[in-house]
Amino acid sequence: MAGKFVGEYCGSKKDSTGNITETWKITKQDLNHVSIVFFFTNTYPDGSVIRSKYDIYISNVTVSDDNNLDFNNVFVADQLEYSIIGKAKLVNNTLDYDITIKSEYNTSKMNNKVYRR
């Protein structure tokens, strides 16, 4: 089951500060789990481009029978522990996700579609 998610995905969206591009790299861990590395690149109206300082690495993401990735994981970035909760549904070559990332300092709700390259 996990093998169908393997690949590199890319998506983007605009907000008030410019354009945000995200890249996800998914690898198979075992039949029911994948690992995901993702990062963001911001392009600002003045043409400057800044890639996120840290890649986010999440292991043991559960694959369910209905083409979903079920996030209920913990990861560390910049010496802070974060939890990530939510789902990503694979339809054809598109992952449509809705996740929440929390640290002791803030909560970020994120949703978007990323497309397999």
PDB file of C-alpha atoms in Angstrom:
ATOM      1  CA  MET A   1       0.000   0.000   0.000  1.00  0.00           C
ATOM      2  CA  ALA A   2       2.725   2.502   0.900  1.00  0.00           C
ATOM      3  CA  GLY A   3       4.405   2.151  -2.488  1.00  0.00           C
ATOM      4  CA  LYS A   4       1.652   4.030  -4.306  1.00  0.00           C
ATOM      5  CA  PHE A   5       2.584   7.238  -2.431  1.00  0.00           C
ATOM      6  CA  VAL A   6       6.308   7.129  -3.255  1.00  0.00           C
ATOM      7  CA  GLY A   7       7.592  10.072  -5.273  1.00  0.00           C
ATOM      8  CA  GLU A   8       8.211  13.785  -5.326  1.00  0.00           C
ATOM      9  CA  TYR A   9       5.282  16.189  -5.160  1.00  0.00           C
ATOM     10  CA  CYS A  10       5.201  19.930  -5.694  1.00  0.00           C
ATOM     11  CA  GLY A  11       2.561  22.605  -5.170  1.00  0.00           C
ATOM     12  CA  SER A  12       2.254  26.335  -4.742  1.00  0.00           C
ATOM     13  CA  LYS A  13      -0.091  29.036  -3.570  1.00  0.00           C
ATOM     14  CA  LYS A  14      -0.086  32.787  -3.320  1.00  0.00           C
ATOM     15  CA  ASP A  15      -0.636  34.852  -0.230  1.00  0.00           C
ATOM     16  CA  SER A  16      -0.211  38.511   0.674  1.00  0.00           C
ATOM     17  CA  THR A  17       3.586  38.176   0.885  1.00  0.00           C
ATOM     18  CA  GLY A  18       4.193  36.428  -2.443  1.00  0.00           C
ATOM     19  CA  ASN A  19       4.267  32.896  -3.799  1.00  0.00           C
ATOM     20  CA  ILE A  20       4.952  29.830  -1.648  1.00  0.00           C
ATOM     21  CA  THR A  21       6.183  26.635  -3.317  1.00  0.00           C
ATOM     22  CA  GLU A  22       6.365  23.395  -1.376  1.00  0.00           C
ATOM     23  CA  THR A  23       8.130  20.165  -2.204  1.00  0.00           C
ATOM     24  CA  TRP A  24       7.342  16.782  -0.626  1.00  0.00           C
ATOM     25  CA  LYS A  25       9.574  13.715  -1.035  1.00  0.00           C
ATOM     26  CA  ILE A  26       7.873  10.501   0.057  1.00  0.00           C
ATOM     27  CA  THR A  27       9.691   7.204   0.539  1.00  0.00           C
ATOM     28  CA  LYS A  28       8.349   3.818   1.620  1.00  0.00           C
ATOM     29  CA  GLN A  29       9.308   2.589   5.099  1.00  0.00           C
ATOM     30  CA  ASP A  30       7.293  -0.629   5.103  1.00  0.00           C
ATOM     31  CA  LEU A  31       3.961  -1.855   3.749  1.00  0.00           C
ATOM     32  CA  ASN A  32       1.901   0.511   5.937  1.00  0.00           C
ATOM     33  CA  HIS A  33       4.230   3.484   6.584  1.00  0.00           C
ATOM     34  CA  VAL A  34       6.035   6.186   4.640  1.00  0.00           C
ATOM     35  CA  SER A  35       8.588   8.857   5.502  1.00  0.00           C
ATOM     36  CA  ILE A  36       8.110  12.391   4.242  1.00  0.00           C
ATOM     37  CA  VAL A  37      10.592  15.227   3.849  1.00  0.00           C
ATOM     38  CA  PHE A  38       9.159  18.583   2.872  1.00  0.00           C
ATOM     39  CA  PHE A  39      10.308  22.159   2.580  1.00  0.00           C
ATOM     40  CA  PHE A  40       9.007  25.526   1.417  1.00  0.00           C
ATOM     41  CA  THR A  41      10.412  28.170  -0.909  1.00  0.00           C
ATOM     42  CA  ASN A  42       9.060  31.735  -0.747  1.00  0.00           C
ATOM     43  CA  THR A  43       9.270  34.061  -3.750  1.00  0.00           C
ATOM     44  CA  TYR A  44       8.605  37.687  -2.850  1.00  0.00           C
ATOM     45  CA  PRO A  45       7.320  40.527  -5.100  1.00  0.00           C
ATOM     46  CA  ASP A  46      10.816  42.053  -5.263  1.00  0.00           C
ATOM     47  CA  GLY A  47      12.087  38.812  -6.838  1.00  0.00           C
ATOM     48  CA  SER A  48      13.962  37.532  -3.792  1.00  0.00           C
ATOM     49  CA  VAL A  49      13.726  33.814  -3.074  1.00  0.00           C
ATOM     50  CA  ILE A  50      14.166  32.224   0.348  1.00  0.00           C
ATOM     51  CA  ARG A  51      14.088  28.481   1.015  1.00  0.00           C
ATOM     52  CA  SER A  52      12.998  27.304   4.456  1.00  0.00           C
ATOM     53  CA  LYS A  53      15.905  26.990   6.856  1.00  0.00           C
ATOM     54  CA  TYR A  54      15.035  23.406   7.825  1.00  0.00           C
ATOM     55  CA  ASP A  55      13.660  20.443   5.939  1.00  0.00           C
ATOM     56  CA  ILE A  56      10.813  18.862   7.874  1.00  0.00           C
ATOM     57  CA  TYR A  57      11.316  15.105   8.253  1.00  0.00           C
ATOM     58  CA  ILE A  58       8.396  12.976   9.387  1.00  0.00           C
ATOM     59  CA  SER A  59       8.756   9.215   9.759  1.00  0.00           C
ATOM     60  CA  ASN A  60       6.168   6.512  10.347  1.00  0.00           C
ATOM     61  CA  VAL A  61       3.269   8.240   8.598  1.00  0.00           C
ATOM     62  CA  THR A  62       0.492   5.652   8.443  1.00  0.00           C
ATOM     63  CA  VAL A  63      -1.017   4.612   5.110  1.00  0.00           C
ATOM     64  CA  SER A  64      -4.687   3.622   5.240  1.00  0.00           C
ATOM     65  CA  ASP A  65      -6.693   1.493   2.815  1.00  0.00           C
ATOM     66  CA  ASP A  66      -8.659   4.410   1.408  1.00  0.00           C
ATOM     67  CA  ASN A  67      -5.651   6.206  -0.181  1.00  0.00           C
ATOM     68  CA  ASN A  68      -5.026   8.365   2.892  1.00  0.00           C
ATOM     69  CA  LEU A  69      -1.896   9.292   4.762  1.00  0.00           C
ATOM     70  CA  ASP A  70      -2.837   9.656   8.419  1.00  0.00           C
ATOM     71  CA  PHE A  71      -0.593  12.085  10.296  1.00  0.00           C
ATOM     72  CA  ASN A  72      -0.307  11.690  14.043  1.00  0.00           C
ATOM     73  CA  ASN A  73       3.426  12.215  14.411  1.00  0.00           C
ATOM     74  CA  VAL A  74       6.101  14.185  16.205  1.00  0.00           C
ATOM     75  CA  PHE A  75       9.167  15.775  14.620  1.00  0.00           C
ATOM     76  CA  VAL A  76      11.965  18.107  15.742  1.00  0.00           C
ATOM     77  CA  ALA A  77      13.098  21.225  13.875  1.00  0.00           C
ATOM     78  CA  ASP A  78      15.432  23.920  15.181  1.00  0.00           C
ATOM     79  CA  GLN A  79      15.539  22.166  18.565  1.00  0.00           C
ATOM     80  CA  LEU A  80      11.747  22.436  19.000  1.00  0.00           C
ATOM     81  CA  GLU A  81       9.359  19.498  19.136  1.00  0.00           C
ATOM     82  CA  TYR A  82       6.306  19.698  16.906  1.00  0.00           C
ATOM     83  CA  SER A  83       3.253  17.511  16.514  1.00  0.00           C
ATOM     84  CA  ILE A  84       1.585  17.069  13.139  1.00  0.00           C
ATOM     85  CA  ILE A  85      -1.994  15.813  12.887  1.00  0.00           C
ATOM     86  CA  GLY A  86      -4.241  15.464   9.858  1.00  0.00           C
ATOM     87  CA  LYS A  87      -4.775  13.670   6.561  1.00  0.00           C
ATOM     88  CA  ALA A  88      -3.593  13.701   2.970  1.00  0.00           C
ATOM     89  CA  LYS A  89      -5.708  11.946   0.352  1.00  0.00           C
ATOM     90  CA  LEU A  90      -4.126  10.621  -2.844  1.00  0.00           C
ATOM     91  CA  VAL A  91      -6.323  10.937  -5.938  1.00  0.00           C
ATOM     92  CA  ASN A  92      -4.532   9.992  -9.157  1.00  0.00           C
ATOM     93  CA  ASN A  93      -1.235  11.901  -8.815  1.00  0.00           C
ATOM     94  CA  THR A  94      -2.473  14.599  -6.430  1.00  0.00           C
ATOM     95  CA  LEU A  95      -2.154  14.703  -2.639  1.00  0.00           C
ATOM     96  CA  ASP A  96      -4.834  16.918  -1.100  1.00  0.00           C
ATOM     97  CA  TYR A  97      -3.838  17.581   2.506  1.00  0.00           C
ATOM     98  CA  ASP A  98      -5.255  19.224   5.598  1.00  0.00           C
ATOM     99  CA  ILE A  99      -2.841  19.182   8.550  1.00  0.00           C
ATOM    100  CA  THR A 100      -2.174  21.035  11.784  1.00  0.00           C
ATOM    101  CA  ILE A 101       1.353  21.562  13.072  1.00  0.00           C
ATOM    102  CA  LYS A 102       1.767  22.567  16.732  1.00  0.00           C
ATOM    103  CA  SER A 103       4.679  23.529  18.936  1.00  0.00           C
ATOM    104  CA  GLU A 104       4.648  24.911  22.442  1.00  0.00           C
ATOM    105  CA  TYR A 105       4.693  28.396  20.867  1.00  0.00           C
ATOM    106  CA  ASN A 106       2.236  28.286  17.972  1.00  0.00           C
ATOM    107  CA  THR A 107      -0.235  26.338  15.851  1.00  0.00           C
ATOM    108  CA  SER A 108      -0.329  26.363  12.045  1.00  0.00           C
ATOM    109  CA  LYS A 109      -3.204  24.956  10.014  1.00  0.00           C
ATOM    110  CA  MET A 110      -2.134  24.076   6.497  1.00  0.00           C
ATOM    111  CA  ASN A 111      -4.003  22.768   3.488  1.00  0.00           C
ATOM    112  CA  ASN A 112      -3.108  22.601  -0.168  1.00  0.00           C
ATOM    113  CA  LYS A 113      -2.690  20.223  -3.071  1.00  0.00           C
ATOM    114  CA  VAL A 114       0.692  18.926  -4.168  1.00  0.00           C
ATOM    115  CA  TYR A 115       1.173  17.177  -7.500  1.00  0.00           C
ATOM    116  CA  ARG A 116       3.435  14.243  -8.320  1.00  0.00           C
ATOM    117  CA  ARG A 117       6.260  15.196 -10.688  1.00  0.00           C
TER     118      ARG A 117
END
